[in-house]
Amino acid sequence: MKRPVHALLMVAVLAVTARGPGLAQAAPTPRDDAQGTLALELSQLVETWIHGDADAAAARLDSLRNDNRLRGELPRWLAGLRAALALDARDVPGALRALQPLLDQADNPRPYLRAAQLLLALDARPQALAVIRQGRARDAASPALRRYEAGLLWLGQNHESAVAAYIDAIAADGRENYPYVPPNFGDWARVRPWGAAALPAAGVAEPAKVSDFKDWDEPAPATNWQPEPFADLFEPGVWYGTDLPGLDRCVAEMAALPDMLARRRAEFSGLHTRAEQAQSALEAFRGGDAAQRKMLARAAVVARWHAAVAARVCAVADLAQGRAAEAETMLRMVLTVAPDDTALLDLHARALGALGKAEEARTGPLARLQGQGLTLWSSMLYAKGPQQQAVDRVLEPALRLYRANPQAGRQQLEAVRKSFGPEHLKREVPADLMGVWLFQKGERELALPYLADAGRLIGLESGKALPPDGVALEHALLLLRVPVGARPANDAPGAKKEEEEAEGEPEPAKPGQGQPAPGADESDPLALRVLPRAGLLVGSIPESRAVIWRIAEVDFWGGSWGAANHVRAARALPDGEKQLRELLYGWHVKLATELTPQQLDAALSPDHASSKALAEALKGFAEGLQQAKGGSNWRVMQTLRERAGFVMGMVEARAMLLRARLRREPPADMAALAVWVKQHAGLIDLRAQFKAAGNEITGRLAEERAAARVPEVPHSGLLLDAARALARNGDHVGAARLIWLNRDVALGVDTQSRRLFLAALLARKAGDPLLEAQCRMAALQTGDGRRDNTDPVLQVLEIPQLRAEIEEFGLKGDLEAYFETCIVPWADAATLTGALAVAPELKSARVTMLMRNSLRGGMDGIFRASIAEGSVNVIDQNWPKLIAPRESYQRCRRLALWVLCADLPFARGRAATIGMNSTTEMLRGWAMLQQLAETRAAADPAAKAESERLRLLLGRCSTPAEEVEYDDEEWWD
Amino acid sequence: MKRRCWLPLLCALAFWPAVLADAQGRIVIRPAIERPPQPATPGDTANPDAVKPVEPTPEEAERIAELIEQLGAPRLAQRDRAMAELAGFEARALRQVREAKNHADDEIANRCALLEEVIQSRQAELFLAARRLSLQPNELERMLAAPDVKPLLEILRARAQPGLTPLWARVLAMLAARPQVSQAAQLCAELEGVEGYGLALAEAARFAALGPDHARGLAALASLLPPSRAPEAVDALAFCGVRAGGADGVQEALRAAWVLRGQYAATDVLAALRPPDDPRRRLEGDGEGLRQAVVLCMTPAATDPELRAAQLPALGAMSPLVLAEYLGLLRRSGLVSRIENVLVTLVASGASARVLGAAGAAWADAVDVARMQAEFSALPGPARLGALDALWLNPREPERMHPFLLGLLRGPDSALREPAARMLGQYRAPSTVRALADTALAGGPVAVTALESLAPMADLLVSAAPEQLKRLVALLPQADLALRAVLIDVLVATAWPDAASALRAQWLEHLPRNEMLAACRLFSTDPSHPAGALAAAVNRAVERSGGAARDRASGAVDYQILVLMRVLLAAPADRGFELLVRVCADETSGVRSFAAGALALAGKDGPYIADWIRRVVGETPDAQGMALAYGVALSTSDAAEDFRRRTLQQGASARHLSLVHESVLAGRSRTVTREDLLRVLFDTPANARNWLFSDILDGPLPPDVRRTVATTLLFSEDIQPLDGIAPALVLADSGVDVLQLLFGDDADARPRDAQRTMVTALMGNPQRARELVARADVGADGANFAALQFARAYLGMVDAAVARRLLRHGGGQGVPRLLLLKQAAQGGDATSARMLLDRLAAGSGRFAEGGTAGVEIRVQRWRGPQVEFDGVAGEALRGVAGGQQVSADRLQSLFGQPLPPQWSGWWACRRALLEYDPAIGKYRIKELP
């Protein structure tokens, strides 16, 4: 039987009363409810943090901090910001008071690490150490806390304690090869919270494995606890993997301190003996007492490491001072007690290398290091710093020997080559790496055969577009002026066959299958015979897919490594950067100088091998395009993609010749230019070659050109040359119109912004302000980077050319105007920094040149965007612009403190999934603070001191920026 | 996991009778299932989550023993009944059941082993429930998990009897995130009574597997159908808040408590402050604090003795959350002296800034302004800040506050000058302008804030502070970047010729990008010059896009405009116009539309307009021809007029109607009137759908258009009448009989869904609306349940106290809430009026209602970090542009004076001066000296 329904509920659900006409209830009003002020307080906090003075910001933070109405990241952020303010005011106890509640609530080491980072950055190292020790009191076994403690000790000049702490960490870990293990990139969210059960509670389902996830966008489910992710104050400074990068830096620093060095020298013998004794005691121990055995094992590790560290300190110092023999002796001795120590083996290889004992090094320490990951692969070429150490280590001994005994040295080089390469090459070191490294070391002769061999696989002779490694290779070959198809007399012995058979390597073009060779005749002068290499390199910069789309409206998958890849390669080569600039903007001048007019004409004649080869290549490509228009046959697309770079290279080579020819005989006027273009440039008029109809706009431009009797110039370099020639003949308006009406030019590496800016200068010179204005507007970059031939790297590279053009045709202030409208709006931090470095005269320019919004609005937007995105990317990318105005100092300081306290990733998107709070990002945050302080260093002693302190700190903790491995964009982005 | 564990056991138990029947009479009876080996130690010692034995009363122990013996009874039904009853004893039977596992009778021993597992699974009650519904447990489990809950509800309706609280708890918990939960709750209340319902709800909230969405759903349910006793309500809400997690969980619980406020007597609610005896009802960590906050929020008002009797936590032990609710309660209760005591106690005890700030805010809200002023200087800094925040948010007594703030601004306390400058921004008056200008001229850290506050009332400078204005102009050349930006805003807003000249001179020399939009505002007053014309075209586009154009416009266009503007400023007018013509002719130009607009605004489009029209309509091939449409829209030439007329004649399907629309909105059409256009755009509901969110609806509408708009909003498949505040306001003020439109003369009509139900209640004739709502039923999916409750409450069909609760619940935070605020405002409630305008104005993020905020960063392996904002964090921290872009016309009915089209800035400097004038039944703005 149902119970009677309660009357109250009845009215709520069912009852209908006829009481009272109209609206019985007034709408709910807030009369009895004070509107919550939290949103207002938060909003004002943001405003005060950015714009307010320190007292106001502190008051706002105090009024919200430790408030349990705030959840998630907010309490952490607020406490961090308050502590940062206190530290800025030198109120260290206040900072610690602000941080302490967070530490008390911590359930893993991360809050301690964050607090220490902040304290260290803001000049409170002792307190940072105290905080870390507080954390260690809660979790003595945490590897991260151990690392931080040791690091903070030696950063405070207490190297002895630091070494003891590091050795303690090694002894505690227990793994035989520790610390030579790859760092663990994990997730703090999966680290067992302090106080949680050691094992998952009984009955909890076995966690899903990573491979079980169906939706990769979904967050990973909670799983079993995982080890702490790697966290340290130091970036690795050595090529080998280590979990304690700070130890290597500490040792390096100790070696440079005379007291330390002397002490280690004095102690080494005793330490070595003690290590031997401890090892003997361990080995002599018999019986089942595990505790005793463990104690002996620990003692042996500790003694061994003390000896090893002493030996390393001495050896590093000896090697630096050229006393390799002494170093070698000591290392040999210590290796008897620590035979598998990677760092010692590495030093030993260095010492043997320095002594030229190549065989001994190869079969001794290098062979042992090979088992510990010493492998050479091509991209190490560009990786200055730690990565390149590995290459040096392997090849240096043989090179030393070569210099003393060429025959023996060659044999050693071959010997190391055969066994230190990657697995997929059956451990053979890639020929391009051998060649480029030797070239870097000034051994051109020795490098040549390796480079030539590599060229057949990944360079021009392969008949395909250049892969990234091929770019460096071709730059090297060009620097060496190696003609196409040349085979040096002294081929790298035994290398070729294995390379060709190597698994995974690109196959060279096979006769009959591939396209014709680039078309160099052996009777041609050298300049012509190396020209295809130059063309190929330049042709590999613009994205061929976009170029072909603009010309023929055929879309196929393909990409480009962009100019950045060339810059990286060029930096790795002697005179590489100089050659790159020449290649991009002056190769035609070189050709014009080196070749006679007859030679040029011969090379340009239709009968020349290169002309025939180009014509044939274009014909084949045009057929491919026609097929592609008919349908989406993937084989056709694939072929187009593979051939595009190669064909574009041939076109660029031809364009260089044409430019050289034009330079020799510049046209007197527009009519002469039209005749000249018609006579010579037909082969590179790809719209004609590909029988492309063009779109409405190109059609209309063609009509305008026809109406104005302006010829179509198919290549941007040629176009600029022609325009300058006309201008120099006094036809400024013709020159400006030539560029303006050819603004759809598809070939070449001269950016749209530079071309049209030059046109604007010429129009002004001609007294046509309207055309000038149109050109200036069109000069604004409107495309998406390198796809539209507006690569920011190219923009930076071409600044000297632009400056020269401004000097010739422009006025003072034009460079500033160009920067303001053509570079600043889209420049990220790296581009802007690079551009300003190339144009130091802009230091005195108006600071508003860099500003898009008002100081207040811009800062607000950037800060809030950072919160909304959960990343500090927007701050980082705008940092050079933000710190430029002197009025922004205080606001930028707040932004920098936010970066330190927020501990958000610097990257946006999926790249950020790896390791928030990574060492690199921490150091980037410190670097921002340092850069800011530097802007004021001249006027403010406190800022100067801070800048110096941070510079020193960064130097001790990080790999110098110029040595950091290049962070390549993904090519499809 | 627990479900996975117990389900096989229950299944086994369910099928056991058959197995036994087979075995009966033949051999020793054993269950036909393989049971896992028993753990060596009892589960409660190995597993901390295991059910612990509870000692039964002697009577219960006796009955349990009796039932254990019956497990070996000769008749199967008897054994089953005994087992079911034993399961009902749960933990109280555990010890005896365990002991009986070694019973000599194998049947008893085996059944006890199984029983122990059932009790450990905590599903014994469900097992019992299944029995009472004549279902197998696994069958019940399946039904509970099924997407279609109708069969389950039907079975419950047909078979359920009172006493199934645990089952209802489970049903409610599982359905909590689905609309059908309302029906289930209603059924539960019918069958179990209010007390049983309350218990079920509280139990559901404690359900361990409750996800955040479910917890939020349950919290809403608690506010919809209150349990009978306050403790259950408090329990349910606190548990829901904790289970939902984050700031939103807390917020949800407190909102539900607010809805229930007034439902219970203060003493009943306050009794729930006492920590519960039952350990299962206790919450860990912040949970008990949330319980206290819920109690205090739910308490309508209390007397001093009631509060003394309540077990309030000590002031020092109150978390900010609890303290905020406690102070709120004191304020509601009018216990000003108690608030003062709190403040004094906190000050005396050296409490932290956060607590003092909250107390200061509550005190300032509670006392009259004169009292606040008198004692303000005695407050500690954080309390002053809190007090000023409270008065910023809810300004009162402007005649008193204004001089007080002027005093603070001129006073010596630098910490108060900044907030005073900010607050004065709401007190538009000549004296305010003078004081702010003086502050700006004096320089220092408050100068920028003073200018920001001054900007919206800068027009007063010319008459009220001419000397300061001159000095501000003189300040321009040496102002640093931070001051300069806002100083320019002020000077542009004065429209003073000398200021304009000074700015023009500087910008002629060099126009930086960061000042371009300000320059556009200044130059746009003179479209006869090419730069002015371009500025006007840009300005209009910026204003039309709600001020967000800066963010949305592509960077290229921004900088191209800058280049163009610089050239135009430097060039003679004729060359400037020639350049604009060239830009218009350039298909590749990104600023072509602005150039065309500029020429049109300058009246220089005559020679080109015909060509532009041909390009726009495609007669002349032009890849970017539509870029010229802006020029055609703004042109007043005959050709453009003719084009508009021709377009209009083509009717609603005309391709370029948007162009005519733009012309009319811009006031550039001479022959096509707004009414002409409205009649075409809104000729049929199908066509009207495209224009429902257009500004063309601002202002009076012809009756037929109003009817079409109403019809479109009410009958469109894809547009809901209450989805956006702007069309909802048009509908509410349309004067159309919405009920006649919706239902005609159908005597059996009823609203078909939730939104129509709301519209019926809010916008229809009350008498008819009541009839319609009375006929309405809850739909099969239950989605209209809450709306129906709201409608009944709104129409006075339920008890006043219940109605108040249901209105609070049903009003929500969306459009209905804003409509309710508007109705209250029209009734003379100035606070409601201010809240409505704040929510519709720019920067509404700072007015977001709620007392918690949270930010969670979830790192997703493929997409990188994702930021999730809880509570008020999102709007307040991200700086959402704010405001729902409602034009002044749609709020005009509130005011006795005309509002400017861009009323948002207008409102910013008059927020504190809003006053209801009963004589005219409208609001006006107070004048201050």
Coordinates of N, CA and C in Angstrom, one line a residue, chain A residues 135-255:
Chain A
G135 N 61.8 18.9 1.8 CA 61.2 17.8 1.0 C 61.9 16.5 1.2
R136 N 63.2 16.5 1.3 CA 63.9 15.3 1.5 C 63.5 14.7 2.9
A137 N 63.2 15.5 3.8 CA 62.8 15.0 5.1 C 61.5 14.2 5.0
R138 N 60.7 14.5 3.9 CA 59.5 13.8 3.7 C 59.7 12.6 2.8
D139 N 60.6 12.8 1.9 CA 60.9 11.7 1.0 C 62.3 11.7 0.6
A140 N 63.1 10.9 1.4 CA 64.5 11.0 1.3 C 65.0 10.2 0.0
A141 N 64.1 9.4 -0.5 CA 64.5 8.6 -1.7 C 64.2 9.2 -3.0
S142 N 63.5 10.4 -3.0 CA 63.2 11.0 -4.3 C 64.4 11.3 -5.1
P143 N 64.5 10.8 -6.3 CA 65.7 11.1 -7.1 C 65.7 12.6 -7.5
A144 N 64.6 13.1 -7.7 CA 64.6 14.6 -8.1 C 65.1 15.4 -7.0
L145 N 64.6 15.1 -5.8 CA 65.1 15.9 -4.7 C 66.6 15.8 -4.4
R146 N 67.0 14.6 -4.6 CA 68.5 14.3 -4.5 C 69.2 15.1 -5.5
R147 N 68.8 15.1 -6.8 CA 69.5 15.9 -7.8 C 69.5 17.3 -7.4
Y148 N 68.3 17.8 -7.0 CA 68.3 19.3 -6.7 C 69.2 19.6 -5.5
E149 N 69.2 18.8 -4.5 CA 70.0 19.1 -3.4 C 71.5 19.1 -3.8
A150 N 72.0 18.1 -4.6 CA 73.3 18.1 -5.0 C 73.6 19.3 -5.9
G151 N 72.7 19.6 -6.8 CA 72.9 20.7 -7.7 C 73.0 22.0 -7.0
L152 N 72.1 22.2 -6.0 CA 72.1 23.5 -5.3 C 73.4 23.6 -4.4
L153 N 73.9 22.5 -4.0 CA 75.1 22.6 -3.2 C 76.3 23.1 -4.1
W154 N 76.5 22.5 -5.2 CA 77.6 23.0 -6.0 C 77.4 24.4 -6.6
L155 N 76.1 24.7 -6.9 CA 75.8 26.1 -7.3 C 76.2 27.1 -6.2
G156 N 76.2 26.6 -5.0 CA 76.6 27.4 -3.9 C 78.1 27.2 -3.5
Q157 N 78.8 26.7 -4.5 CA 80.3 26.5 -4.4 C 80.7 25.4 -3.4
N158 N 79.7 24.7 -3.0 CA 80.1 23.6 -2.1 C 80.2 22.3 -2.9
H159 N 81.3 22.2 -3.7 CA 81.4 21.1 -4.6 C 81.6 19.8 -3.9
E160 N 82.3 19.9 -2.8 CA 82.6 18.6 -2.1 C 81.3 18.0 -1.6
S161 N 80.5 18.7 -1.0 CA 79.2 18.2 -0.5 C 78.4 17.7 -1.7
A162 N 78.5 18.5 -2.8 CA 77.7 18.1 -3.9 C 78.1 16.8 -4.5
V163 N 79.4 16.6 -4.6 CA 79.9 15.3 -5.1 C 79.5 14.2 -4.1
A164 N 79.6 14.4 -2.8 CA 79.1 13.4 -1.9 C 77.6 13.1 -2.1
A165 N 76.9 14.2 -2.3 CA 75.4 14.0 -2.5 C 75.2 13.2 -3.8
Y166 N 75.9 13.5 -4.8 CA 75.7 12.8 -6.1 C 76.1 11.3 -5.9
I167 N 77.2 11.1 -5.2 CA 77.6 9.7 -5.0 C 76.6 9.0 -4.2
D168 N 76.1 9.7 -3.2 CA 75.1 9.1 -2.4 C 73.8 8.7 -3.2
A169 N 73.5 9.5 -4.2 CA 72.4 9.2 -5.0 C 72.7 8.0 -5.9
I170 N 73.9 7.9 -6.3 CA 74.3 6.7 -7.2 C 74.2 5.5 -6.3
A171 N 74.8 5.6 -5.1 CA 74.8 4.4 -4.3 C 73.4 4.0 -3.9
A172 N 72.5 5.0 -3.7 CA 71.1 4.6 -3.3 C 70.3 4.0 -4.5
D173 N 70.7 4.3 -5.7 CA 69.9 3.8 -6.8 C 70.1 2.3 -7.0
G174 N 71.3 1.9 -6.9 CA 71.5 0.4 -6.9 C 71.7 -0.2 -8.3
R175 N 71.2 0.5 -9.3 CA 71.4 0.0 -10.7 C 72.9 0.0 -11.0
E176 N 73.3 -1.1 -11.7 CA 74.7 -1.2 -11.9 C 75.3 -0.1 -12.8
N177 N 74.5 0.3 -13.8 CA 75.0 1.3 -14.8 C 74.5 2.7 -14.4
Y178 N 73.9 2.8 -13.3 CA 73.4 4.2 -12.9 C 74.7 5.1 -12.7
P179 N 74.7 6.3 -13.1 CA 73.6 7.1 -13.6 C 73.5 7.1 -15.1
Y180 N 74.2 6.2 -15.8 CA 74.3 6.2 -17.3 C 73.0 5.6 -17.9
V181 N 71.9 6.2 -17.6 CA 70.6 5.6 -18.1 C 69.9 6.8 -18.7
P182 N 69.0 6.6 -19.7 CA 68.2 7.7 -20.2 C 67.3 8.2 -19.2
P183 N 67.1 9.5 -19.1 CA 66.2 10.1 -18.2 C 64.8 9.6 -18.4
N184 N 64.0 9.5 -17.3 CA 62.7 9.0 -17.4 C 61.7 10.2 -17.7
F185 N 61.1 10.2 -18.8 CA 60.1 11.3 -19.1 C 58.7 10.7 -18.7
G186 N 58.3 11.1 -17.6 CA 57.0 10.6 -17.1 C 56.0 11.7 -16.9
D187 N 55.1 11.4 -16.0 CA 54.1 12.4 -15.7 C 53.9 12.4 -14.2
W188 N 54.1 13.6 -13.6 CA 54.0 13.7 -12.1 C 52.6 13.2 -11.6
A189 N 51.6 13.3 -12.5 CA 50.3 12.8 -12.0 C 50.2 11.3 -11.7
R190 N 51.2 10.6 -12.3 CA 51.2 9.2 -12.1 C 52.2 8.7 -11.0
V191 N 52.8 9.7 -10.4 CA 53.8 9.3 -9.3 C 53.0 9.0 -8.1
R192 N 53.4 8.0 -7.4 CA 52.7 7.6 -6.2 C 52.7 8.8 -5.2
P193 N 51.5 9.3 -4.8 CA 51.5 10.3 -3.8 C 52.0 9.8 -2.5
W194 N 52.6 10.7 -1.8 CA 53.1 10.4 -0.5 C 51.9 10.0 0.4
G195 N 52.1 8.9 1.1 CA 51.0 8.5 1.9 C 50.0 7.5 1.3
A196 N 50.1 7.4 -0.1 CA 49.3 6.4 -0.8 C 49.9 5.0 -0.6
A197 N 49.0 4.1 -0.7 CA 49.5 2.7 -0.6 C 50.6 2.4 -1.6
A198 N 51.5 1.6 -1.3 CA 52.6 1.3 -2.2 C 52.1 0.6 -3.4
L199 N 51.1 -0.2 -3.2 CA 50.6 -0.9 -4.4 C 49.1 -0.5 -4.6
P200 N 48.6 -0.6 -5.7 CA 47.2 -0.3 -5.9 C 46.3 -1.1 -4.9
A201 N 45.3 -0.5 -4.5 CA 44.4 -1.1 -3.5 C 43.9 -2.5 -4.1
A202 N 43.7 -3.4 -3.3 CA 43.2 -4.7 -3.7 C 41.9 -4.5 -4.4
G203 N 41.8 -5.2 -5.5 CA 40.5 -5.2 -6.2 C 40.5 -4.1 -7.3
V204 N 41.5 -3.3 -7.3 CA 41.5 -2.3 -8.4 C 41.9 -3.0 -9.7
A205 N 41.2 -2.7 -10.7 CA 41.4 -3.4 -12.0 C 42.8 -3.1 -12.5
E206 N 43.4 -4.0 -13.2 CA 44.7 -3.8 -13.8 C 44.6 -2.7 -14.8
P207 N 45.5 -1.7 -14.7 CA 45.4 -0.6 -15.6 C 45.5 -1.0 -17.1
A208 N 44.9 -0.2 -17.9 CA 45.0 -0.4 -19.3 C 46.4 -0.1 -19.8
K209 N 46.8 -0.9 -20.8 CA 48.1 -0.6 -21.3 C 48.0 0.6 -22.3
V210 N 49.1 1.2 -22.6 CA 49.0 2.4 -23.5 C 48.5 2.0 -24.8
S211 N 48.9 0.8 -25.3 CA 48.5 0.4 -26.6 C 47.0 0.0 -26.7
D212 N 46.4 0.0 -25.5 CA 44.9 -0.4 -25.5 C 44.0 0.8 -25.8
F213 N 44.6 2.0 -25.7 CA 43.8 3.2 -25.9 C 43.2 3.3 -27.3
K214 N 41.9 3.5 -27.4 CA 41.4 3.6 -28.7 C 41.4 5.1 -29.2
D215 N 41.1 5.9 -28.3 CA 41.1 7.3 -28.6 C 42.3 8.0 -28.0
W216 N 43.2 8.4 -28.9 CA 44.4 9.0 -28.5 C 44.3 10.4 -27.9
D217 N 43.1 11.0 -28.1 CA 42.9 12.3 -27.6 C 42.4 12.2 -26.1
E218 N 42.0 11.1 -25.7 CA 41.5 10.9 -24.4 C 42.7 10.9 -23.4
P219 N 42.6 11.5 -22.3 CA 43.7 11.4 -21.3 C 43.9 10.0 -20.9
A220 N 45.1 9.7 -20.6 CA 45.4 8.3 -20.3 C 44.7 8.0 -18.9
P221 N 44.2 6.8 -18.8 CA 43.5 6.5 -17.5 C 44.6 6.4 -16.4
A222 N 44.1 6.5 -15.2 CA 45.0 6.3 -14.1 C 45.5 4.9 -14.1
T223 N 46.8 4.8 -13.9 CA 47.4 3.4 -14.0 C 48.2 3.2 -12.7
N224 N 48.9 2.2 -12.7 CA 49.8 1.9 -11.6 C 50.7 3.1 -11.4
W225 N 51.2 3.3 -10.2 CA 52.2 4.4 -10.0 C 53.4 4.2 -10.8
Q226 N 54.0 5.3 -11.3 CA 55.1 5.2 -12.1 C 56.3 6.0 -11.4
P227 N 57.5 5.7 -11.9 CA 58.6 6.4 -11.3 C 58.5 7.9 -11.6
E228 N 59.2 8.7 -10.8 CA 59.2 10.2 -11.0 C 59.7 10.5 -12.3
P229 N 59.2 11.5 -13.0 CA 59.8 12.0 -14.2 C 61.1 12.7 -13.9
F230 N 62.0 12.7 -14.9 CA 63.3 13.4 -14.7 C 63.0 14.9 -14.4
A231 N 63.7 15.4 -13.4 CA 63.7 16.9 -13.1 C 65.0 17.2 -12.5
D232 N 65.6 18.2 -13.1 CA 66.9 18.7 -12.6 C 67.1 20.1 -13.0
L233 N 68.1 20.7 -12.4 CA 68.4 22.1 -12.6 C 69.3 22.2 -13.8
F234 N 69.8 21.1 -14.3 CA 70.9 21.1 -15.4 C 70.5 20.4 -16.6
E235 N 70.9 21.0 -17.7 CA 70.8 20.3 -19.0 C 72.0 19.4 -19.2
P236 N 71.9 18.4 -19.9 CA 73.1 17.5 -20.1 C 74.2 18.3 -20.9
G237 N 75.4 18.1 -20.5 CA 76.5 18.7 -21.3 C 77.4 17.7 -21.9
V238 N 76.9 16.5 -21.9 CA 77.8 15.4 -22.5 C 76.9 14.6 -23.5
W239 N 77.6 13.9 -24.3 CA 76.9 13.2 -25.4 C 76.1 11.9 -24.9
Y240 N 76.7 11.3 -23.8 CA 76.1 10.1 -23.3 C 74.9 10.4 -22.4
G241 N 74.0 9.4 -22.3 CA 72.8 9.5 -21.5 C 73.2 9.5 -20.0
T242 N 72.7 10.4 -19.3 CA 73.0 10.3 -17.8 C 71.8 10.9 -17.1
D243 N 71.6 10.3 -15.9 CA 70.4 10.7 -15.1 C 70.9 11.8 -14.2
L244 N 72.2 12.1 -14.1 CA 72.8 13.1 -13.2 C 73.6 14.1 -14.1
P245 N 73.0 14.9 -14.9 CA 73.8 15.8 -15.7 C 74.5 16.8 -14.9
G246 N 74.0 17.1 -13.7 CA 74.7 18.1 -12.9 C 76.0 17.6 -12.4
L247 N 76.2 16.3 -12.3 CA 77.5 15.8 -11.9 C 78.6 16.1 -12.9
D248 N 78.2 15.9 -14.2 CA 79.2 16.2 -15.2 C 79.6 17.6 -15.2
R249 N 78.6 18.5 -15.0 CA 78.9 19.9 -15.0 C 79.7 20.3 -13.7
C250 N 79.4 19.6 -12.7 CA 80.1 19.9 -11.4 C 81.6 19.5 -11.6
V251 N 81.8 18.3 -12.2 CA 83.2 17.9 -12.4 C 83.9 18.8 -13.3
A252 N 83.3 19.3 -14.4 CA 83.9 20.2 -15.3 C 84.3 21.5 -14.5
E253 N 83.4 21.9 -13.7 CA 83.7 23.2 -13.0 C 84.9 23.0 -11.9
M254 N 84.8 21.8 -11.3 CA 85.9 21.5 -10.3 C 87.3 21.5 -11.0
A255 N 87.3 21.0 -12.2 CA 88.6 20.9 -12.9 C 89.2 22.2 -13.2

